[in-house]
GROMACS .gro file of C-alpha atoms in nm:
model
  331
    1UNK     CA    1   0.959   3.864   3.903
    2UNK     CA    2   0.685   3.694   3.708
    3UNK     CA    3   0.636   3.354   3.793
    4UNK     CA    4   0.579   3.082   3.489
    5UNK     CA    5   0.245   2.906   3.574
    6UNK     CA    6   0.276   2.560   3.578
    7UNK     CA    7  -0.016   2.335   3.332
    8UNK     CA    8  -0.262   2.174   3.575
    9UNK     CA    9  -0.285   1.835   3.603
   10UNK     CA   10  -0.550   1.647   3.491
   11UNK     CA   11  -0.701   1.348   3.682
   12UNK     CA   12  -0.487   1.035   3.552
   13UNK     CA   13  -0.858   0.872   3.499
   14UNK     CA   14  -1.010   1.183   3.298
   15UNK     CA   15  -0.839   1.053   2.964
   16UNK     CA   16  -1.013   0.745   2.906
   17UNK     CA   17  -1.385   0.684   2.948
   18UNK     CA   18  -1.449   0.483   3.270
   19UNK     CA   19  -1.727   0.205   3.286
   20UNK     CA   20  -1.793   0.021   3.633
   21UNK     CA   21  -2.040  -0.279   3.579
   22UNK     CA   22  -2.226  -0.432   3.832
   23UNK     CA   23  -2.525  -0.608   3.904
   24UNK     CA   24  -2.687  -0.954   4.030
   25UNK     CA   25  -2.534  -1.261   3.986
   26UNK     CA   26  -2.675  -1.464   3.698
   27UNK     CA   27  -2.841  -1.103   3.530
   28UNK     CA   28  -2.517  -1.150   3.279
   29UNK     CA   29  -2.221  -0.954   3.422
   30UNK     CA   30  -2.031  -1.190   3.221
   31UNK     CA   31  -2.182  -1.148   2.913
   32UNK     CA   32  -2.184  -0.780   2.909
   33UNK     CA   33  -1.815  -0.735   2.963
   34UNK     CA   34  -1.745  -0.957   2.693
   35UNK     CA   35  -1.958  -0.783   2.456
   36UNK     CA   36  -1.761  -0.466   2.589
   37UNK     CA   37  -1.439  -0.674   2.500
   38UNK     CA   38  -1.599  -0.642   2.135
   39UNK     CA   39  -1.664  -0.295   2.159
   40UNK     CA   40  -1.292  -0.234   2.258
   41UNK     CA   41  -1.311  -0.185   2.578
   42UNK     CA   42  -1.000  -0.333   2.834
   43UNK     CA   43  -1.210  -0.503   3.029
   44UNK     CA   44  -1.114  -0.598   3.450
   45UNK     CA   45  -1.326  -0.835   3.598
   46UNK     CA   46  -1.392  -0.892   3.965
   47UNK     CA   47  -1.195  -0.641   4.093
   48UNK     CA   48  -1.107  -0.546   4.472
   49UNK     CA   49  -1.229  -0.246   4.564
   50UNK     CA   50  -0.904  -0.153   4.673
   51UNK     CA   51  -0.783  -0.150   4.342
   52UNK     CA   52  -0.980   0.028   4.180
   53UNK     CA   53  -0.814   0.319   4.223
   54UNK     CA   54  -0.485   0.205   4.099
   55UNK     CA   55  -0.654   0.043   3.825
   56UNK     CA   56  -0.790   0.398   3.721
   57UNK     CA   57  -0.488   0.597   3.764
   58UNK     CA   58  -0.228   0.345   3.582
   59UNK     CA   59  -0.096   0.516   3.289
   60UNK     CA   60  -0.263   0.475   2.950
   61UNK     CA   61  -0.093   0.265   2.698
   62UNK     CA   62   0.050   0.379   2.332
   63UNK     CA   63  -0.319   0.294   2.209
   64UNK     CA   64  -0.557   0.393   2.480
   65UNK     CA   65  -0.908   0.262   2.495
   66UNK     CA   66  -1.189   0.314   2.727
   67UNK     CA   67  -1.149   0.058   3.042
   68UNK     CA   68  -1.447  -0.117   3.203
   69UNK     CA   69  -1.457  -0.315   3.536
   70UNK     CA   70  -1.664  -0.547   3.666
   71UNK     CA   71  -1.735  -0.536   4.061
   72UNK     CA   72  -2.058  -0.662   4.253
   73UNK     CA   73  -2.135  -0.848   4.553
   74UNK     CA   74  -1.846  -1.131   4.529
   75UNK     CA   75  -1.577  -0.922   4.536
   76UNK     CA   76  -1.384  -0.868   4.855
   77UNK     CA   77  -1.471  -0.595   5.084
   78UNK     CA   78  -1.710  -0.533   4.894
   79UNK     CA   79  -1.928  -0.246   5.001
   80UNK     CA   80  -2.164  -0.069   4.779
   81UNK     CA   81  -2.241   0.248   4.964
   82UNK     CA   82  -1.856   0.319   4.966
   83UNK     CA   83  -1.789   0.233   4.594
   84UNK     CA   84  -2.063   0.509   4.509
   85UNK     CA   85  -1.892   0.765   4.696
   86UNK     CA   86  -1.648   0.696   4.502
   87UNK     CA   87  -1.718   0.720   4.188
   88UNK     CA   88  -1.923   1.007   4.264
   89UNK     CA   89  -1.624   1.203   4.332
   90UNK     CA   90  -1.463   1.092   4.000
   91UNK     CA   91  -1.737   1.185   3.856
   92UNK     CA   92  -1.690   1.548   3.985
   93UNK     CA   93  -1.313   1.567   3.926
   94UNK     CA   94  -1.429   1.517   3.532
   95UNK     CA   95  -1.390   1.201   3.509
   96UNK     CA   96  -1.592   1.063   3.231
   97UNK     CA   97  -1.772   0.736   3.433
   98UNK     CA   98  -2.079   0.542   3.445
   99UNK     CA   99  -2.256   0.310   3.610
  100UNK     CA  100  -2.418   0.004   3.374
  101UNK     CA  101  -2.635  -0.258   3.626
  102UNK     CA  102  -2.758  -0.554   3.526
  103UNK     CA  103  -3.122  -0.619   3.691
  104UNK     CA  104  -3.328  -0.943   3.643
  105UNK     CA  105  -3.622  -1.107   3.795
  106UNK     CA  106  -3.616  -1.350   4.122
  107UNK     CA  107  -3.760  -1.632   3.968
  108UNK     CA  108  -3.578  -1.625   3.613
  109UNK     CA  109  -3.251  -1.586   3.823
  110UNK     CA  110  -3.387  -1.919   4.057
  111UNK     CA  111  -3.486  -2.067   3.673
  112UNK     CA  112  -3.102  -1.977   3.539
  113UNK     CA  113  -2.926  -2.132   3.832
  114UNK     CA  114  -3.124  -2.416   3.815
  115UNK     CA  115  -3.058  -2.444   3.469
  116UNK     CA  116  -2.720  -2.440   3.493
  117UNK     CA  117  -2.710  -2.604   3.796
  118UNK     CA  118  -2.422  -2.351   3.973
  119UNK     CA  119  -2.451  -2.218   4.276
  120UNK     CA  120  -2.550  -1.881   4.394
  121UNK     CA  121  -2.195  -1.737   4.517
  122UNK     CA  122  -2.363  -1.613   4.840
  123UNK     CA  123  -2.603  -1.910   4.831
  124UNK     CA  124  -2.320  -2.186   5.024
  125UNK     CA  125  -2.542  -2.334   5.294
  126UNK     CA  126  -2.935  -2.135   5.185
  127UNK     CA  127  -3.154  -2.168   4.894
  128UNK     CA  128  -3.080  -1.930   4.569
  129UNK     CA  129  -3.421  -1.754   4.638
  130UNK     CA  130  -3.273  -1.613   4.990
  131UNK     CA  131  -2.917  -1.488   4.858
  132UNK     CA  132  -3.111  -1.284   4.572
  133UNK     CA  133  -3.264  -1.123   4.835
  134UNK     CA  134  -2.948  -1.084   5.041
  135UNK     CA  135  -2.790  -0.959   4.700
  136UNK     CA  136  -3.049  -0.731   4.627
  137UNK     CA  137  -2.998  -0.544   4.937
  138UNK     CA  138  -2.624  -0.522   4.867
  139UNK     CA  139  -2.659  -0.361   4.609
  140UNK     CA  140  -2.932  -0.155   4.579
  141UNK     CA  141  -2.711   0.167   4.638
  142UNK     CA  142  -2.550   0.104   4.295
  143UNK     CA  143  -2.891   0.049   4.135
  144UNK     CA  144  -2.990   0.402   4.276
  145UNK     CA  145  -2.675   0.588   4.130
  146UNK     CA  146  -2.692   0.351   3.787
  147UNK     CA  147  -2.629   0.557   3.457
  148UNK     CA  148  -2.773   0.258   3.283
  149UNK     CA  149  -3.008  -0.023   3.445
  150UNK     CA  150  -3.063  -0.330   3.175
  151UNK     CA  151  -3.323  -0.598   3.260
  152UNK     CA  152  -3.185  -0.959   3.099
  153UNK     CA  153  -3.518  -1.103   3.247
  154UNK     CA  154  -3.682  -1.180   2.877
  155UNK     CA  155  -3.297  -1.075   2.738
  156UNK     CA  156  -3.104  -1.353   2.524
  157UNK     CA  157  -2.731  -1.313   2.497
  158UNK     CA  158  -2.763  -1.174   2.170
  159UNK     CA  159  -3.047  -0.944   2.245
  160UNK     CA  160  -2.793  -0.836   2.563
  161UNK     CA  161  -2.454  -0.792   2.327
  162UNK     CA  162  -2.707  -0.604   2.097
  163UNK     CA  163  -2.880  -0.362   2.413
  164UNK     CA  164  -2.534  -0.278   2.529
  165UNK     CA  165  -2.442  -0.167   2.201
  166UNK     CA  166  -2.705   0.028   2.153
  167UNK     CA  167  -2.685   0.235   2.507
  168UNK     CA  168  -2.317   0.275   2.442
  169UNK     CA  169  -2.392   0.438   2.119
  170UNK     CA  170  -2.153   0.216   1.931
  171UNK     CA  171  -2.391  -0.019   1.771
  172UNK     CA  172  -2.221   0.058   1.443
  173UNK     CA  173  -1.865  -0.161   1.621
  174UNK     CA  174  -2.129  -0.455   1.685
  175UNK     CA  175  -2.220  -0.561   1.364
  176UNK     CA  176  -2.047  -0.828   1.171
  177UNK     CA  177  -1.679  -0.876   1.013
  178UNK     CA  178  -1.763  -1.006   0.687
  179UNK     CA  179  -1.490  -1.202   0.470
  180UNK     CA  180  -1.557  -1.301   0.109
  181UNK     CA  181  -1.281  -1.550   0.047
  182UNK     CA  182  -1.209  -1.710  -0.312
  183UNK     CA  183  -1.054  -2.031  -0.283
  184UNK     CA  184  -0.934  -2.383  -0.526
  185UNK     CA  185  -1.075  -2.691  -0.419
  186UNK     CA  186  -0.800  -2.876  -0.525
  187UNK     CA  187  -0.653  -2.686  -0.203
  188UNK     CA  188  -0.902  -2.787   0.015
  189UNK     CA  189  -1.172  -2.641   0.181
  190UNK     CA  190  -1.115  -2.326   0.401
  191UNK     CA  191  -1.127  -2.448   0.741
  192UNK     CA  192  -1.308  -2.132   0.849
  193UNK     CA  193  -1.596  -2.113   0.610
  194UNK     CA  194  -1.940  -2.052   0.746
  195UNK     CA  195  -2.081  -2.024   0.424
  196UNK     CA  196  -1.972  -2.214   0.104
  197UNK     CA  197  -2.043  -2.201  -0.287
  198UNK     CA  198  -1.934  -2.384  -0.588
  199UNK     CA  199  -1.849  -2.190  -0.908
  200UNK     CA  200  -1.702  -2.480  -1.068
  201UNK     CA  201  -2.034  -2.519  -1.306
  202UNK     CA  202  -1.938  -2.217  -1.509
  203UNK     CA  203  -1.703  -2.184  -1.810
  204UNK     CA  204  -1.355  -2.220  -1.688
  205UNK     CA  205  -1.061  -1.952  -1.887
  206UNK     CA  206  -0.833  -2.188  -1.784
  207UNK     CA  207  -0.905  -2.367  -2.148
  208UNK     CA  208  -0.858  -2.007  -2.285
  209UNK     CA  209  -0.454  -2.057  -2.369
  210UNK     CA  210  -0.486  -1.632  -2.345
  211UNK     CA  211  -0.674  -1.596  -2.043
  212UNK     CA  212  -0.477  -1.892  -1.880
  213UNK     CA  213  -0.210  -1.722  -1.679
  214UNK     CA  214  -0.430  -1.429  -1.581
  215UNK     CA  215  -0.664  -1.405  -1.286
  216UNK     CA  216  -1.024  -1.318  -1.158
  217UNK     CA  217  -0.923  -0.976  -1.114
  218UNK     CA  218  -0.838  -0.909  -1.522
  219UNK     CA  219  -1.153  -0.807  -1.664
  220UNK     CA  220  -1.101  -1.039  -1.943
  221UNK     CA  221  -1.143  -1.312  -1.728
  222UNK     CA  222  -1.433  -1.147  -1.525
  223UNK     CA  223  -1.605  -1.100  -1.859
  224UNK     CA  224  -1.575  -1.404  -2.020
  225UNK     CA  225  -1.709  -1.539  -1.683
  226UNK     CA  226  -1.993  -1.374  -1.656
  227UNK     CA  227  -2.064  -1.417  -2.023
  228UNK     CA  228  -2.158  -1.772  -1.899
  229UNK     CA  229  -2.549  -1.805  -1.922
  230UNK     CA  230  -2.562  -1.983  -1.587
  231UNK     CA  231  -2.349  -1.700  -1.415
  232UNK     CA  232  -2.653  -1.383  -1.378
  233UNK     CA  233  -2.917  -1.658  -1.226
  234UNK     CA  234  -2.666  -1.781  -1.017
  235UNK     CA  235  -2.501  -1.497  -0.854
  236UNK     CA  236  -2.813  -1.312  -0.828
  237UNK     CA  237  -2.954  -1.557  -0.603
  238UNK     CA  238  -2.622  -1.623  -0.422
  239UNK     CA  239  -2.661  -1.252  -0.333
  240UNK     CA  240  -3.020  -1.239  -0.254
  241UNK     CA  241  -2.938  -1.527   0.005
  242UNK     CA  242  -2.681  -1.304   0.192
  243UNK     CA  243  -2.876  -0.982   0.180
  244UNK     CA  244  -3.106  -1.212   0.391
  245UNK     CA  245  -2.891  -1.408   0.612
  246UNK     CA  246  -2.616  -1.173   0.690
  247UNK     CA  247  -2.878  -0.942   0.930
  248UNK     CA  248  -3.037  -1.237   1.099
  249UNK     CA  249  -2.641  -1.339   1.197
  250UNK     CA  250  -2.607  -0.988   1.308
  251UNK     CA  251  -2.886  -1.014   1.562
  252UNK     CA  252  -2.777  -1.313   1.683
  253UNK     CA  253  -2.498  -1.141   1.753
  254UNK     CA  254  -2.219  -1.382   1.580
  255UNK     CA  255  -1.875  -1.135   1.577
  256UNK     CA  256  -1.707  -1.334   1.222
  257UNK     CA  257  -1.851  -1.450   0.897
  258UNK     CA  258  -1.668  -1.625   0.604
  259UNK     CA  259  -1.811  -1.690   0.314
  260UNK     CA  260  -1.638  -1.909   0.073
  261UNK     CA  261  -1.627  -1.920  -0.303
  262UNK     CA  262  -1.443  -2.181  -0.461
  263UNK     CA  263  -1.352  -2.305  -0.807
  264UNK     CA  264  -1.135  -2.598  -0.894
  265UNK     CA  265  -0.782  -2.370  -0.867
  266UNK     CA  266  -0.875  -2.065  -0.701
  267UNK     CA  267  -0.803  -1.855  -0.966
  268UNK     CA  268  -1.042  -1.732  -1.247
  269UNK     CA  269  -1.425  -1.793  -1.190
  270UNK     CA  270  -1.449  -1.820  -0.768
  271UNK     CA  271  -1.204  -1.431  -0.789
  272UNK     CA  272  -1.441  -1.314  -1.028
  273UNK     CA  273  -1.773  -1.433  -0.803
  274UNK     CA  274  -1.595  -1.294  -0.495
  275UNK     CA  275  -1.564  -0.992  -0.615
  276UNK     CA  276  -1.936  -0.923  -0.785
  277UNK     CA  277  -2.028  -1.012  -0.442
  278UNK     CA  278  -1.851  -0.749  -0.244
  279UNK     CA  279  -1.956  -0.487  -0.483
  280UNK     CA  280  -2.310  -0.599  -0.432
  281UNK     CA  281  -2.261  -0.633  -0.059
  282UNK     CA  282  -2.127  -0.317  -0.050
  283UNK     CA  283  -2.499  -0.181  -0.219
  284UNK     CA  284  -2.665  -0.309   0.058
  285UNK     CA  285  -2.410  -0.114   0.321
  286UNK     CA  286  -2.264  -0.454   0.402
  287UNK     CA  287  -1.855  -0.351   0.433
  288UNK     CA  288  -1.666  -0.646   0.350
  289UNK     CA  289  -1.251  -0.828   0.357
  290UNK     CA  290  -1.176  -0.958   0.035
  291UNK     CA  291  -0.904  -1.322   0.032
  292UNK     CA  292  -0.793  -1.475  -0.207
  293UNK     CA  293  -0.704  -1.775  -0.081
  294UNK     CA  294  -0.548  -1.933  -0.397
  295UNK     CA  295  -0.518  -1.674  -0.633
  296UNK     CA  296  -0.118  -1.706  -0.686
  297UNK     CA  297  -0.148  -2.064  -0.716
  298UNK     CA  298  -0.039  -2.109  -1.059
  299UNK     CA  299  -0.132  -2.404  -1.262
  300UNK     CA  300  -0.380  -2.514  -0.980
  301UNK     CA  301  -0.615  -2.554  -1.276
  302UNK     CA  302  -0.418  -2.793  -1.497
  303UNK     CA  303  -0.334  -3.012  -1.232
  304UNK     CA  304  -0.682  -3.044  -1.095
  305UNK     CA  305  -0.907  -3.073  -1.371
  306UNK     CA  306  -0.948  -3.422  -1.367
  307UNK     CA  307  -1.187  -3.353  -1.047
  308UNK     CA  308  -1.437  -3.101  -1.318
  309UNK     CA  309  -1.584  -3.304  -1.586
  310UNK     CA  310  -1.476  -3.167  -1.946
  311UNK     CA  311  -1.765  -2.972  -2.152
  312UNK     CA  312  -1.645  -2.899  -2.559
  313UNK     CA  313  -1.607  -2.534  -2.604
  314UNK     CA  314  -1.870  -2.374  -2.829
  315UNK     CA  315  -1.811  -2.276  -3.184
  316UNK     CA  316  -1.720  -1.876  -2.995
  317UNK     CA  317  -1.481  -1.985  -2.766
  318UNK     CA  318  -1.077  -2.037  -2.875
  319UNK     CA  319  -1.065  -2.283  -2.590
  320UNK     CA  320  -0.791  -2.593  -2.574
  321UNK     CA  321  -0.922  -2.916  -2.496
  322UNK     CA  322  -0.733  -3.149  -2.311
  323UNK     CA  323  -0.481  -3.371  -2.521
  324UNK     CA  324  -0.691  -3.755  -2.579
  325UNK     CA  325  -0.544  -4.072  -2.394
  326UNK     CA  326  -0.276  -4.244  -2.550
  327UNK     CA  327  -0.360  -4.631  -2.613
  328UNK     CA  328  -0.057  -4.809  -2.527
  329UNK     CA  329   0.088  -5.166  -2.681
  330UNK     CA  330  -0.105  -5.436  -2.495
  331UNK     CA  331  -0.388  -5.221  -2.365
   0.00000   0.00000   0.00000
């Protein structure tokens, strides 16, 4: 009788990419699994080696992503020679695994413990120059087997984030989040806002009585806007300022970046700034979160005005000016 072959099992750890991460102390162990963190990567630091394969063969969650560990020469029982053996034979069961170490030079290690004035964690009762060396030794067996060796000696943090990006091949999931975000200022500034800029010098459609309950988003409103002579100068230069500023923030390797456009309400000219700018960021390859804060605020305008000094519409423009002060008896 024919028997019904059963599916082989696959290695619990072959579903997920595996990355250990190791290195000397001070080289930026904890830097680099942060900047994994950003990546998406469930990140385990410090972890006993008797763990580790538990850690590997828990189940994967609903929405899996790669795992990455940190383990080096604090960690107890720690022994290098028998942490490449095994991940040597992961390795050869299919796991998919690597090995990222973190190398650095003696004295800019000495210079960064000075610096911060920590102590080496093998370095309780000898100088920091003498544990280097111990740790060297340690774990030299991991340098050996290494998929990836990084030198942080003439490294920043950024320049780290960005170098671990790159070897991973996901430089593309390091760049920024970029929010445009509209706001009123009668609603107060957006507590987030890296960048801010002040529409409230262009024509306002709130004095338009048929433009008045629309928004930004109407193309009437984004046209009369923009029919404002101030508005091309303006916005072209707002632009040109972010094409510049938005890579140098990228290389420093900030992970957020607001930039706030306001009007009085919220409504009509910072909706119709925000969006010219996303179109144009989107030119450059810049992809970008549109807010609007205060959009559905209705009547911000009206109330607020008193805050935006009152200009008398041209002879074109079937604008409303506000109603004169009564003079009372006795004034």
């Amino acid at each position: 009788m024919p028997t019904t072959r059963q599916p082989e099992s696959q290695p619990p750890s072959s579903r997920l990419p595996l990355l250990a991460v190791s290195g000397l102390s001070g080289a930026g162990k904890s830097t680099a699994l942060k900047a994994l963190e950003d990546l998406g990567y469930e990140v385990v630091d410090n972890l006993p080696l008797a763990l580790v394969d538990a850690l590997i063969a828990a189940p994967a969650s609903t929405d899996p992503r790669p795992l990455a560990f940190g383990i080096d020469a604090r960690t107890r029982a720690f022994d290098a020679e028998a942490l490449v053996v095994r991940l040597r034979a992961l390795k050869h069961t299919g796991t998919d695994i690597r090995l990222l170490y973190l190398e650095c030079a003696d004295d800019e290690l000495v210079r960064r413990f000075s610096e911060t004035r920590r102590r080496h964690p093998l370095a309780i009762d000898r100088p920091a120059a003498d544990a280097i060396g111990l740790e060297r030794h340690l774990t030299e067996p991991l340098k050996r087997w290494a998929d990836l060796v990084i030198d942080t000696s003439d490294l920043s943090v950024s320049d780290l984030r960005r170098r671990i990006a790159e070897q991973l091949g996901q430089a593309d999931r390091a760049g920024l989040t970029i929010t445009l975000q509209s706001f009123g200022f009668a609603h107060g500034l957006p507590r987030n806002a890296d960048l801010v800029f002040d529409m409230r010098f262009l024509a306002n459609p709130h004095w338009d009585m048929a433009l008045r309950p629309l928004t930004g988003e109407d193309a009437r409103v984004a046209t009369h806007v923009k029919a404002d002579p101030a508005y091309a100068p303006a916005v072209d230069r707002i632009a040109d300022l972010l094409a510049t500023l938005i890579p140098g923030y990228g290389r420093e390797g900030k992970a957020y970046l607001t930039i706030a456009i306001g009007c009085t309400g919220g409504r009509h000219r910072s909706v119709t700034v925000a969006r010219d700018l996303q179109a144009r960021l989107a030119a450059l390859g810049h992809a970008t979160t549109l807010d609007h804060r205060d959009m559905k605020q209705a009547g911000a305008d009206a109330a607020d005005l008193a805050a935006e000094p009152f200009t008398t519409p041209g002879a074109d423009e079937s604008l409303t000016a506000p109603p004169a002060p009564v003079q009372r008896a006795g004034q």
